[in-house]
Amino acid sequence: MASPHQIFQFPLNISYQEFLPYYRGEVNQVEVVDTKGRTLWINARHFRPFLSSMGIKAYFKMVVDSQGNLISLSKC
């Protein structure tokens, strides 16, 4: 029997300038708080596709497997 996936939903609002250290790899983890109040640390590389000249301002849905490995990250 397969282990269930965990789903997390959270907002992220970070300007382009604030995200540059993450984009360059100078900072590896983005800290977010999901809608249930849980603090999550997510590898910054997963957010690179969502970066625009305005930064990242979106509500995200993240699915992880039972080991905590990312399955998907998408805007809601």
Coordinates of C-alpha atoms in Angstrom, one line a residue:
M1 CA 0.0 0.0 0.0
A2 CA 1.4 3.4 -1.0
S3 CA 2.0 6.1 1.6
P4 CA -0.3 9.1 1.3
H5 CA 1.1 12.4 0.1
Q6 CA 1.0 15.5 2.2
I7 CA -0.4 18.7 0.7
F8 CA 0.7 22.1 1.9
Q9 CA -0.8 25.5 0.8
F10 CA 0.9 28.8 1.5
P11 CA 1.3 32.3 0.3
L12 CA 4.7 33.7 -0.8
N13 CA 5.3 37.4 -1.4
I14 CA 8.9 38.3 -2.0
S15 CA 10.3 41.1 -4.2
Y16 CA 12.8 40.5 -7.0
Q17 CA 15.6 42.1 -5.0
E18 CA 14.8 40.1 -1.9
F19 CA 14.8 36.8 -3.9
L20 CA 18.2 37.4 -5.7
P21 CA 20.3 35.8 -2.9
Y22 CA 18.1 32.7 -3.2
Y23 CA 18.3 32.7 -7.0
R24 CA 22.1 33.0 -6.9
G25 CA 22.3 30.1 -4.4
E26 CA 23.7 32.3 -1.7
V27 CA 20.7 31.2 0.5
N28 CA 19.3 27.8 -0.1
Q29 CA 16.1 27.5 1.9
V30 CA 12.9 29.6 1.7
E31 CA 11.0 29.7 5.0
V32 CA 7.2 29.8 4.6
V33 CA 4.2 29.3 6.9
D34 CA 1.4 27.2 5.5
T35 CA -2.3 27.8 6.1
K36 CA -2.3 25.5 9.1
G37 CA 0.5 27.4 10.8
R38 CA 3.3 24.9 10.0
T39 CA 6.7 26.3 9.2
L40 CA 8.3 24.8 6.1
W41 CA 11.8 25.2 4.7
I42 CA 11.7 24.7 0.9
N43 CA 14.7 24.6 -1.4
A44 CA 14.8 27.9 -3.2
R45 CA 15.6 26.4 -6.6
H46 CA 11.9 25.2 -6.7
F47 CA 10.7 28.8 -6.8
R48 CA 13.0 29.9 -9.6
P49 CA 10.5 29.2 -12.4
F50 CA 8.0 31.5 -10.7
L51 CA 10.3 34.5 -10.4
S52 CA 9.4 37.6 -12.5
S53 CA 10.6 41.1 -12.6
M54 CA 8.0 41.8 -9.8
G55 CA 9.4 39.0 -7.7
I56 CA 7.2 36.1 -6.5
K57 CA 3.7 36.9 -5.3
A58 CA 1.4 33.9 -5.4
Y59 CA -0.4 31.3 -3.4
F60 CA 1.2 27.9 -3.8
K61 CA 0.2 24.2 -3.4
M62 CA 3.0 21.8 -2.6
V63 CA 2.7 18.0 -2.6
V64 CA 5.4 15.9 -0.9
D65 CA 5.7 12.1 -0.5
S66 CA 6.0 10.3 2.8
Q67 CA 9.8 10.9 2.9
G68 CA 9.3 14.7 2.4
N69 CA 10.5 14.7 -1.2
L70 CA 8.8 17.3 -3.5
I71 CA 6.3 15.8 -5.9
S72 CA 4.9 19.1 -7.2
L73 CA 4.8 22.8 -6.6
S74 CA 2.3 24.9 -8.4
K75 CA 0.5 28.2 -8.1
C76 CA -3.1 28.0 -6.9

